mmCIF file of C-alpha atoms in Angstrom:
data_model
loop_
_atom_site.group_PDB
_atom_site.id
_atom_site.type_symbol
_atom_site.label_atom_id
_atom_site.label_comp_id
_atom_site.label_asym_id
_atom_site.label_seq_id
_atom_site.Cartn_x
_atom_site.Cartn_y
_atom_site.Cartn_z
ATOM 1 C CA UNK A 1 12.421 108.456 40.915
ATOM 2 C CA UNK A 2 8.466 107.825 40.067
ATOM 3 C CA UNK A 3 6.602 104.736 40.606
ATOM 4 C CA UNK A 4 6.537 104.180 36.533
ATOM 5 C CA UNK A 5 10.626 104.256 36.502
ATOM 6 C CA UNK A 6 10.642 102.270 39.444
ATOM 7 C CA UNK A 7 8.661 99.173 38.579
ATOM 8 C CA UNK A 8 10.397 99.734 34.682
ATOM 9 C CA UNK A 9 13.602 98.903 36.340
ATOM 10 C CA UNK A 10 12.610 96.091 38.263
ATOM 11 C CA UNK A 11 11.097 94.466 35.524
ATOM 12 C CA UNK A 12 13.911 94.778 33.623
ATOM 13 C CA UNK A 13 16.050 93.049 36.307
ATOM 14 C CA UNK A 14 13.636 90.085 35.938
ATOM 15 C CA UNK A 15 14.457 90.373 32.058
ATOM 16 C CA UNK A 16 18.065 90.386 32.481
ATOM 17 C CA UNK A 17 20.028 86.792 31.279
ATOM 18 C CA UNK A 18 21.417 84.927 33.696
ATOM 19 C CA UNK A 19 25.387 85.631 33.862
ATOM 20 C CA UNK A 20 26.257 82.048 32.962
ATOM 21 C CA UNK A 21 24.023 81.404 30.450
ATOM 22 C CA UNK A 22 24.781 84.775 28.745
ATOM 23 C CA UNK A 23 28.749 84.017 29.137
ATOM 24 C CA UNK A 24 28.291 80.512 27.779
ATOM 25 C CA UNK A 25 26.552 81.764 24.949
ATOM 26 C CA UNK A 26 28.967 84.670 24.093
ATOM 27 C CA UNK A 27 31.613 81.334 24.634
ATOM 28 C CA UNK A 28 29.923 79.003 21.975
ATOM 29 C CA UNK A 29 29.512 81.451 19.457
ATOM 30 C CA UNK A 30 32.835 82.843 19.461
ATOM 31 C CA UNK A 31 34.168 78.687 19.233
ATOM 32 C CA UNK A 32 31.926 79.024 16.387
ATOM 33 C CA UNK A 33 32.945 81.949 14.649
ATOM 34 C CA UNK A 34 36.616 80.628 15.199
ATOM 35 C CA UNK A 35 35.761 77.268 13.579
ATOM 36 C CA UNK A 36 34.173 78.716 10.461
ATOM 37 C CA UNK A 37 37.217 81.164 10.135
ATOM 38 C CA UNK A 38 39.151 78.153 8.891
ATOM 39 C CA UNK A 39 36.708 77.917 5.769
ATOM 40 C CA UNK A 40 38.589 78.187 2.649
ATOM 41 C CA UNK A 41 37.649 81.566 1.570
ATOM 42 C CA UNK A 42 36.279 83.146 4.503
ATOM 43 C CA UNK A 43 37.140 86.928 4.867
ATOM 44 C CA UNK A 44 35.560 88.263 7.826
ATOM 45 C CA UNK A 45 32.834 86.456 10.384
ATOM 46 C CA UNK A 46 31.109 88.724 13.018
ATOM 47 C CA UNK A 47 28.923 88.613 15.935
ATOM 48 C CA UNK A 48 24.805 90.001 15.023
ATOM 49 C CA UNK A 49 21.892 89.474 16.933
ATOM 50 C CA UNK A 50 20.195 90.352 20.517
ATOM 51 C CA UNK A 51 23.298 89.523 22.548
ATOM 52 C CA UNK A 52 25.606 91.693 19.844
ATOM 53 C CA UNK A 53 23.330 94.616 20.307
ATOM 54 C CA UNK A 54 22.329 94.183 24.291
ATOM 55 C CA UNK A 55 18.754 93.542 23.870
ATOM 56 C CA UNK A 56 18.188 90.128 24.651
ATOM 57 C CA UNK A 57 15.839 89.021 27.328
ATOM 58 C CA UNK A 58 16.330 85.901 29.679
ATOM 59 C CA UNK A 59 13.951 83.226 28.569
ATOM 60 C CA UNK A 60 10.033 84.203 30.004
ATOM 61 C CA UNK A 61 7.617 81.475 28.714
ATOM 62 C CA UNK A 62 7.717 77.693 27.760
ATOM 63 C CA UNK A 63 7.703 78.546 24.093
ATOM 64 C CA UNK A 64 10.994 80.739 24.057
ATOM 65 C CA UNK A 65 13.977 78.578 23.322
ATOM 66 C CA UNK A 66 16.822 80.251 25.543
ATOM 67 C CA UNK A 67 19.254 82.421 24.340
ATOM 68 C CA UNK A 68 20.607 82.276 21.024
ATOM 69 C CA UNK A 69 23.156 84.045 19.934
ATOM 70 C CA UNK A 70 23.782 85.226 16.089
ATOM 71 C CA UNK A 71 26.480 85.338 13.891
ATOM 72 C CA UNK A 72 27.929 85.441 10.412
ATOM 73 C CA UNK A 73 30.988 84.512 8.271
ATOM 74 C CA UNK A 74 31.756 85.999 5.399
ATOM 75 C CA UNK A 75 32.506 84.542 2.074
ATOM 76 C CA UNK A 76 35.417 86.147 0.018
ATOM 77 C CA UNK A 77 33.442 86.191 -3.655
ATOM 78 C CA UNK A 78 36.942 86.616 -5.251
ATOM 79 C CA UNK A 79 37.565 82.918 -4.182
ATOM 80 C CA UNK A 80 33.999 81.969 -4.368
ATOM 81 C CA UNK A 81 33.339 83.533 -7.771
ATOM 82 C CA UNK A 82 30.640 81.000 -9.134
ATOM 83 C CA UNK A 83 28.266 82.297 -6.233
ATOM 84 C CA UNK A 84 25.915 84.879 -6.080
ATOM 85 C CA UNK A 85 23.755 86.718 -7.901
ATOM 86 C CA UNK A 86 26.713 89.047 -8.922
ATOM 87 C CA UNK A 87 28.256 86.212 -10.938
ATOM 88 C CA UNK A 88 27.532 85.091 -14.066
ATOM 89 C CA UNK A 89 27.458 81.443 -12.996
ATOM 90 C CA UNK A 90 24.841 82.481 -10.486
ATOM 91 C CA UNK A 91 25.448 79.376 -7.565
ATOM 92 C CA UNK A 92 22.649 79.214 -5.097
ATOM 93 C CA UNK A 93 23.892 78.990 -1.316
ATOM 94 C CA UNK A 94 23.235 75.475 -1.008
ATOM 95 C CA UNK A 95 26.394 73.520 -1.300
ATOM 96 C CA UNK A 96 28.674 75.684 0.267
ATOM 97 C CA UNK A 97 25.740 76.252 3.425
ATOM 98 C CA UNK A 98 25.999 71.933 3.202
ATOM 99 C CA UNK A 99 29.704 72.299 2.964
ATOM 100 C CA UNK A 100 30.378 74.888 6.346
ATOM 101 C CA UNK A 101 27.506 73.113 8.037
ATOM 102 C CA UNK A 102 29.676 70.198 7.607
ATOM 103 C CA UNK A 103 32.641 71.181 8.728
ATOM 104 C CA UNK A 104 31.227 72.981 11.745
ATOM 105 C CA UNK A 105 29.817 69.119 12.752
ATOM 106 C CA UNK A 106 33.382 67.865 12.592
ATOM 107 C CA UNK A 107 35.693 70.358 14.225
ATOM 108 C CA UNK A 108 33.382 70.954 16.909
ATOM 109 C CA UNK A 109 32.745 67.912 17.944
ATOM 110 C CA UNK A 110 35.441 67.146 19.575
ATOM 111 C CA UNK A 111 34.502 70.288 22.327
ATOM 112 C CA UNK A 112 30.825 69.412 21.939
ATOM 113 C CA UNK A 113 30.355 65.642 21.467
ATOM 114 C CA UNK A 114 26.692 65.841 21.230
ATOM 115 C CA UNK A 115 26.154 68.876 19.028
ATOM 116 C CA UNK A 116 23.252 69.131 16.837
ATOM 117 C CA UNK A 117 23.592 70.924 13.387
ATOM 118 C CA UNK A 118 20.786 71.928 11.158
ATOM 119 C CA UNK A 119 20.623 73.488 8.300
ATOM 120 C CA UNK A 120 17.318 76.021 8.434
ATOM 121 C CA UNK A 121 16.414 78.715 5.874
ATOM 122 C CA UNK A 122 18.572 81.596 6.234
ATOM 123 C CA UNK A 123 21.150 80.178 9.131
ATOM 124 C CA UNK A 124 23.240 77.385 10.218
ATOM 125 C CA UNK A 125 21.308 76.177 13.828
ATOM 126 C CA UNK A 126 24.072 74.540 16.335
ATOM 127 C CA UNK A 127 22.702 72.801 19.453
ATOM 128 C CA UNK A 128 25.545 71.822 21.575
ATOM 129 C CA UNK A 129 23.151 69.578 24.255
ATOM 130 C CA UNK A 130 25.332 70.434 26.663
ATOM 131 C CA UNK A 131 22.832 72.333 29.747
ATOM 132 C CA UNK A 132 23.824 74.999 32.260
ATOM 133 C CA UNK A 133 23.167 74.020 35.771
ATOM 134 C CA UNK A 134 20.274 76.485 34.976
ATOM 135 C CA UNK A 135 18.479 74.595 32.269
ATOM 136 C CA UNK A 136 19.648 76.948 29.869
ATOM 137 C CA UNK A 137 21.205 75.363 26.788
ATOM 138 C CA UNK A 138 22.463 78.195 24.569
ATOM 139 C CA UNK A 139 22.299 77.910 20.707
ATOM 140 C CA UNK A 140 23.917 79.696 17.935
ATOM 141 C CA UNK A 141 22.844 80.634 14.800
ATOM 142 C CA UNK A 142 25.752 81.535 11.879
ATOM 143 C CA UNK A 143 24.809 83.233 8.446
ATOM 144 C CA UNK A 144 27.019 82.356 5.377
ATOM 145 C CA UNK A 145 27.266 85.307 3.484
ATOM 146 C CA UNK A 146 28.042 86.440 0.967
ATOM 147 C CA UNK A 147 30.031 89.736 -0.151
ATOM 148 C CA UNK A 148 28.197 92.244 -3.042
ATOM 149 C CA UNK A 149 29.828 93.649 -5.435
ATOM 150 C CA UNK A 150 29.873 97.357 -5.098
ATOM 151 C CA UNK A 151 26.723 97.274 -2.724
ATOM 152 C CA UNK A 152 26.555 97.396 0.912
ATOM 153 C CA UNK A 153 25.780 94.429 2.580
ATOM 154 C CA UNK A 154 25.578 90.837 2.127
ATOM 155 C CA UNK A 155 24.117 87.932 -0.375
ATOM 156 C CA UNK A 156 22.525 85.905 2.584
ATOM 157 C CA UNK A 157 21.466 82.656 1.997
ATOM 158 C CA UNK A 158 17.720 81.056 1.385
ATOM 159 C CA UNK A 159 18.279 77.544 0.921
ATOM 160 C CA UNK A 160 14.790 76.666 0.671
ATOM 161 C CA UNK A 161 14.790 78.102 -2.863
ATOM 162 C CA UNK A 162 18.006 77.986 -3.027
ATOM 163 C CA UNK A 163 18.520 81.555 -3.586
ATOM 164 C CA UNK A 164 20.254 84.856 -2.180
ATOM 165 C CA UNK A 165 18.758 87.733 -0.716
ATOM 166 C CA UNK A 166 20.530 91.108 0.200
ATOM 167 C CA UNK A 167 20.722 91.833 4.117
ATOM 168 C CA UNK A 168 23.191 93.568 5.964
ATOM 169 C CA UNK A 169 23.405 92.456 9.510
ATOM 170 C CA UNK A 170 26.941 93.947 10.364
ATOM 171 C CA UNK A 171 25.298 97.477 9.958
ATOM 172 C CA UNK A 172 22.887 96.437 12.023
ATOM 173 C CA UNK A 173 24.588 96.041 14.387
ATOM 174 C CA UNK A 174 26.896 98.923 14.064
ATOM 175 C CA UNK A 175 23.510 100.933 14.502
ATOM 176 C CA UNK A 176 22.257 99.414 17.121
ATOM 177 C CA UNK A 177 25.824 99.834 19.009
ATOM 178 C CA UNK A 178 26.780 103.682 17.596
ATOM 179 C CA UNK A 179 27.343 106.267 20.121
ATOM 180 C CA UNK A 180 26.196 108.325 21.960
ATOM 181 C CA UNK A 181 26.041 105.973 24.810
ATOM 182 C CA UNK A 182 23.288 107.568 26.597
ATOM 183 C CA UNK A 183 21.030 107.270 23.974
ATOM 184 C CA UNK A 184 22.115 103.583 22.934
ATOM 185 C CA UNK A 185 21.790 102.287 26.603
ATOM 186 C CA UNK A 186 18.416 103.995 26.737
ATOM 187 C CA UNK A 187 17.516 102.342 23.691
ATOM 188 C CA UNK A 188 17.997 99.014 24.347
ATOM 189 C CA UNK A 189 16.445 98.854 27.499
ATOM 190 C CA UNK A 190 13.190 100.280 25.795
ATOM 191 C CA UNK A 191 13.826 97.652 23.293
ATOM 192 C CA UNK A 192 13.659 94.799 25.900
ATOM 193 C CA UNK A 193 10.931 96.145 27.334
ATOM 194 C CA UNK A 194 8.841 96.184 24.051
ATOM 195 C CA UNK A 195 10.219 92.707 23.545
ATOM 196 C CA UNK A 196 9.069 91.723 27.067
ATOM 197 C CA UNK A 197 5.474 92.819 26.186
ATOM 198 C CA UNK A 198 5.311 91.619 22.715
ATOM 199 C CA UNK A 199 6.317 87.775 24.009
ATOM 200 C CA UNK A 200 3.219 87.910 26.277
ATOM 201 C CA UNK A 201 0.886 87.601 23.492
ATOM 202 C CA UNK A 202 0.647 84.199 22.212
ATOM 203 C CA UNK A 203 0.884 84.721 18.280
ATOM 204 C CA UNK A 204 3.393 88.053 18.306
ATOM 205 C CA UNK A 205 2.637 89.940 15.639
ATOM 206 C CA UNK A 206 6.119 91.757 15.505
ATOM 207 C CA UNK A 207 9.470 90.308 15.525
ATOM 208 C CA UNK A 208 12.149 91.538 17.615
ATOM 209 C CA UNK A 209 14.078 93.059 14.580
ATOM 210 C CA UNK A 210 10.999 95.007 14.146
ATOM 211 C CA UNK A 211 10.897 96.253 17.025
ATOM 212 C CA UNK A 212 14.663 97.026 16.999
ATOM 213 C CA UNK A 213 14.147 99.088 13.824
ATOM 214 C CA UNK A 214 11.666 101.186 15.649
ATOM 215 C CA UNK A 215 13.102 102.306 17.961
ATOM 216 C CA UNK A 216 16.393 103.192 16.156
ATOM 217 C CA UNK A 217 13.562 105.275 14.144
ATOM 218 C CA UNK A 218 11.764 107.202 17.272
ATOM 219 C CA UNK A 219 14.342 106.778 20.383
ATOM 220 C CA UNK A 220 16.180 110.360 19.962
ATOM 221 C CA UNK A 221 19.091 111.299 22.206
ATOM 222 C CA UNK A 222 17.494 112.715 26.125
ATOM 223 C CA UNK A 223 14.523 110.682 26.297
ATOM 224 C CA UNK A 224 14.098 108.608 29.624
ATOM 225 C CA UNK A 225 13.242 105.314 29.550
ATOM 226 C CA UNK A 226 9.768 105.133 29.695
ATOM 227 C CA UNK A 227 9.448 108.236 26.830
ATOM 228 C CA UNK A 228 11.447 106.047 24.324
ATOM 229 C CA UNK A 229 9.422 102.926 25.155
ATOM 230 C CA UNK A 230 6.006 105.167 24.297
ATOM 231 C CA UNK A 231 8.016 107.010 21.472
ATOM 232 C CA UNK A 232 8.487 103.572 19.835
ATOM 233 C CA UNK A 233 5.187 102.345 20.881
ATOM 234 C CA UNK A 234 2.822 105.430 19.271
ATOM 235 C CA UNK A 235 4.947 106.527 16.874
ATOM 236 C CA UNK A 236 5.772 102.986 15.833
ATOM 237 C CA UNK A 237 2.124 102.223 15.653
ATOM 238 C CA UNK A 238 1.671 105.166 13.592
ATOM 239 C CA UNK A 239 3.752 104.414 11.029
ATOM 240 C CA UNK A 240 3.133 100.540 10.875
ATOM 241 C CA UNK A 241 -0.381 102.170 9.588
ATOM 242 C CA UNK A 242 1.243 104.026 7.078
ATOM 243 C CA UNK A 243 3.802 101.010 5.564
ATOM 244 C CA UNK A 244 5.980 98.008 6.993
ATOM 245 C CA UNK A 245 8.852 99.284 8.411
ATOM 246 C CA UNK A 246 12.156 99.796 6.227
ATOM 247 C CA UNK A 247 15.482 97.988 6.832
ATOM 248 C CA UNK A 248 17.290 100.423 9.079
ATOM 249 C CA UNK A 249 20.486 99.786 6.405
ATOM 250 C CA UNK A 250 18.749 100.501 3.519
ATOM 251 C CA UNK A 251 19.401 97.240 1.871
ATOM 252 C CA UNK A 252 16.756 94.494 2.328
ATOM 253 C CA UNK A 253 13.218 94.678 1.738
ATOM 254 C CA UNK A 254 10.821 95.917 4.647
ATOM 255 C CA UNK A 255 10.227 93.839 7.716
ATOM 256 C CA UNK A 256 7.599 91.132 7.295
ATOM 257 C CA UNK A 257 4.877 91.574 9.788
ATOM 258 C CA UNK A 258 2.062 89.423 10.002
ATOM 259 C CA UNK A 259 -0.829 91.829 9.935
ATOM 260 C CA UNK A 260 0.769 95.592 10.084
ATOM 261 C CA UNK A 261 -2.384 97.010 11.589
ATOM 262 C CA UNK A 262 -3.658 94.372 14.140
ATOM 263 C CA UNK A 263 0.239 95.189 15.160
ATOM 264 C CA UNK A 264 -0.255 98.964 15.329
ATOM 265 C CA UNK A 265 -3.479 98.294 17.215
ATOM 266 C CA UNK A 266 -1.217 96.635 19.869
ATOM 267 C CA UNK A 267 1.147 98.531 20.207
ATOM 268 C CA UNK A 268 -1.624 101.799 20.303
ATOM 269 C CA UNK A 269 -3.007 99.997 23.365
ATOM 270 C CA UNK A 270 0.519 99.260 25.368
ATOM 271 C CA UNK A 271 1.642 103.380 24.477
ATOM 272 C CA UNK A 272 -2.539 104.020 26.443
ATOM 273 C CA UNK A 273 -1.129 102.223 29.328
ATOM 274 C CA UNK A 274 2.125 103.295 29.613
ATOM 275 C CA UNK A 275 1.211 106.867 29.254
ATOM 276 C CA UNK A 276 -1.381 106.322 31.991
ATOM 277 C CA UNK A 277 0.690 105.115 34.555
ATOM 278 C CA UNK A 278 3.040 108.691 33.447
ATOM 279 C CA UNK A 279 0.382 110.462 33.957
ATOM 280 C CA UNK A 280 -0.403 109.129 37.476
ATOM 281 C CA UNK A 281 2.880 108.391 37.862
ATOM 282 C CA UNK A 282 2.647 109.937 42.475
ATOM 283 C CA UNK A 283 -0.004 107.090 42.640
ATOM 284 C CA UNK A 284 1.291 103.599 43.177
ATOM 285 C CA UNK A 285 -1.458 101.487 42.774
ATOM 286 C CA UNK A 286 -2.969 102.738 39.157
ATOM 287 C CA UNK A 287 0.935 102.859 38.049
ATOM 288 C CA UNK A 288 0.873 98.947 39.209
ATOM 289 C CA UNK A 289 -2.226 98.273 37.776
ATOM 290 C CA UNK A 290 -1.540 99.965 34.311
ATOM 291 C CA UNK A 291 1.460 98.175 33.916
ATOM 292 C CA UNK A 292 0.541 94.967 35.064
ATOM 293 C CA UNK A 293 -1.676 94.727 31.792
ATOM 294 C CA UNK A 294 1.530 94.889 30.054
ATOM 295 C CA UNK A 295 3.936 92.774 31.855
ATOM 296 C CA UNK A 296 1.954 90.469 34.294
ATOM 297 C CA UNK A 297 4.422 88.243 34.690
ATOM 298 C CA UNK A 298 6.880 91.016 35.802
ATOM 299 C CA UNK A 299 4.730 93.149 38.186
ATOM 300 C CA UNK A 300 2.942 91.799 40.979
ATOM 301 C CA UNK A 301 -0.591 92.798 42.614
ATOM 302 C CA UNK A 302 0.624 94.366 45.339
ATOM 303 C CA UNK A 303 4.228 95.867 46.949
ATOM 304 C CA UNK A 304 5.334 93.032 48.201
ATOM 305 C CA UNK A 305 4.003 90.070 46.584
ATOM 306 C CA UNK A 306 6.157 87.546 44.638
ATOM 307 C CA UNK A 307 6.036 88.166 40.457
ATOM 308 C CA UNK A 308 4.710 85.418 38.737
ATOM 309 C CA UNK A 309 8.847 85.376 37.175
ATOM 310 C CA UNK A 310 10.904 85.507 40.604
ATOM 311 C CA UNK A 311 8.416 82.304 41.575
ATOM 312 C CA UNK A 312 9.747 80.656 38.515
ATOM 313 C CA UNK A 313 12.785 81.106 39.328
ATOM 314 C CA UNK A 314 12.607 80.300 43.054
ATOM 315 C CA UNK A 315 11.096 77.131 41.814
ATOM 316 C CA UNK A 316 13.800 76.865 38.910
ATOM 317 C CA UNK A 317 16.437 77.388 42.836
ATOM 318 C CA UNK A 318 14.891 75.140 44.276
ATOM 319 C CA UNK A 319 15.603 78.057 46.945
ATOM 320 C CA UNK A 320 12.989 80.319 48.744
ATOM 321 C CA UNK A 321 13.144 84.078 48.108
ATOM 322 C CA UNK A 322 14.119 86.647 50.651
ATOM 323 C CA UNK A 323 14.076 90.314 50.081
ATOM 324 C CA UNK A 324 16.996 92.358 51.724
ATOM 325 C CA UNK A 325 16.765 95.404 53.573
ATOM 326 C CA UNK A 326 17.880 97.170 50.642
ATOM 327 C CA UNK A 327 15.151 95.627 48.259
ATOM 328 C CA UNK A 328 17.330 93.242 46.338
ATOM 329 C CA UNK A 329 16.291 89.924 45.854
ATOM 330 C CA UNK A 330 17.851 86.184 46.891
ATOM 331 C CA UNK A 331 17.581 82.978 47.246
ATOM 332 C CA UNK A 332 17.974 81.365 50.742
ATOM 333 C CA UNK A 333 21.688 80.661 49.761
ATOM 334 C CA UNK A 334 22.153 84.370 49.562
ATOM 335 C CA UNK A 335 22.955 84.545 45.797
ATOM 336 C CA UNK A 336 21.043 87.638 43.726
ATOM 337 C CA UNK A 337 18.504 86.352 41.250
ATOM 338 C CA UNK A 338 18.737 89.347 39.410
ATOM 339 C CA UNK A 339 19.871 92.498 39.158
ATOM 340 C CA UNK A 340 19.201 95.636 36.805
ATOM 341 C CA UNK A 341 22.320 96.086 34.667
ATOM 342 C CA UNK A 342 23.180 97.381 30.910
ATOM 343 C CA UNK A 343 25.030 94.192 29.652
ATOM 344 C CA UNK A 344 26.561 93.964 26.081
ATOM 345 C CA UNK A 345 30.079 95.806 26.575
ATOM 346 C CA UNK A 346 31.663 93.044 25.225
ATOM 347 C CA UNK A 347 29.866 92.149 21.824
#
């Protein structure tokens, strides 16, 4: 194993969710989804998002929120014919987003007496204010949509113009979950590695989805690790230059991305360094220092020395940090911090 797979993996053990947090979360949205399956009208709900498709990251800087996790419900538009663009009444998704918000607040509350629900522009946003010995406070966010008629996909709702737009999450997710394995585990660590790197900059350019599109685009089936993360680096960065990126299911409009090229620029200048510390990859120090550039808060100056992350979290302890024999890292209770794993077998 090279020095560039090495320090890869260990910074995606620093990346990994905590176990709690990440079970708590799976917990509250599947309440969730079982609360809004009692909607009159609801076919279907389903589970969407970074924790559905195993690339979610723990949370790295004071701005991220914690894990969220995603989900929909499905409305039935034989019982909810007025809605839709597909009718001829035309509804907007305001009332009935009002109306499952609504209920959500009431048959939850009895599990979650201080839960928080707001209403935002494409989701339903529950905060249950109810912390993990961590910190962590999961939220979830739920999607009332929508069936099409004869389309793929979903009417998903924008309440601030009180509109519909097509999406298609579930396929999303079904693509970002297809075998083969080897090629989908491969995938999404890349994929939290780009995230990693894109959260260190203060205004990201690219959203996550963006970057999960890419590398469904340019991650083939063989690649290593660090060859998908450059794959969807310089080939993403090529064809950012050449248009936004298309919805992976063919149904919504391309990705938003703030400024397509200052994006490509970035991600031209993370595929240098990465393919850099490949090249060198028998010599320790320039595969450290490359890197470093890209994840400093994962990769310390020297073997050895404490990450700028494992000293959050041994502050977070309240523990000190001891490093076993065998390289694993714990707190002076003996507990792991983290460990390099491929979570997301359940969805």
């Amino acid at each position: 194993m090279g020095h560039t797979v090495t320090l890869l993996n260990d910074i995606r053990s620093q990346l990994a969710p905590d176990d709690l947090a990440l079970k708590e979360a799976r917990t509250r949205r599947d309440a969730v989804r079982d609360a809004v399956a009692t909607f009159p009208g609801v076919l279907r709900t389903f589970a969407s998002g970074s924790i559905a498709h195993a690339t979610a990251n723990c949370p790295v800087h004071q701005r991220d929120k914690g894990l969220d996790a995603d989900g929909g419900a499905v409305l039935d538009r034989r019982h909810h014919s007025t809605l839709g663009p597909d009718s001829p009444w035309g509804l907007g998704p305001r009332a009935v987003v009002a109306e499952v918000a609504e209920r959500l607040r009431r048959d939850l509350r009895a599990v979650y007496p201080k839960l928080q629900v707001t209403i935002t522009k494409r989701a339903i946003l529950l905060e249950f204010g109810a912390p993990l010995p961590n910190g962590e406070d999961p939220t979830v966010d739920l999607v009332v949509g929508l069936e099409r008629c004869a389309q793929p996909g979903l009417w998903i709702p924008n309440t601030e113009n009180n509109t519909w737009d097509p999406s298609h999450p579930e396929g999303h997710t079904q693509l970002l979950t297809a075998n083969p394995k080897d090629q989908r585990v491969t995938r999404a660590r890349a994929i939290r590695l780009a995230k990693a790197e894109n959260k260190r900059h203060e205004q990201p350019l690219l959203c996550s989805f963006n970057l999960e599109a890419l590398a469904l685009m340019f991650v083939t089936q063989g690649m290593s690790v660090p060859h998908a993360l450059a794959a969807t680096w310089r080939q993403g960065a090529r064809d950012l230059r050449a248009r936004l990126t298309p919805d992976p299911a063919g149904v919504s409009d391309p990705i938003k991305c703030r400024d397509r090229y200052a994006a490509a620029d970035r991600l031209d200048v993370a595929a240098d360094r990465l393919e850099s510390a490949l090249a060198h990859d028998d010599d320790q120090t320039w595969v450290r220092h490359e890197l470093r550039q890209l994840w400093p808060e994962f990769v310390a100056p020297a073997p050895g020395q404490e990450t700028k992350a494992r000293t959050a979290a041994r502050l977070k302890s309240g523990g000190t940090l001891n490093v076993t024999t065998a390289g694993a890292v714990t707190t002076s209770a003996g507990a792991s911090l983290k460990r390099t794993r491929a979570y997301g077998a359940r969805h």
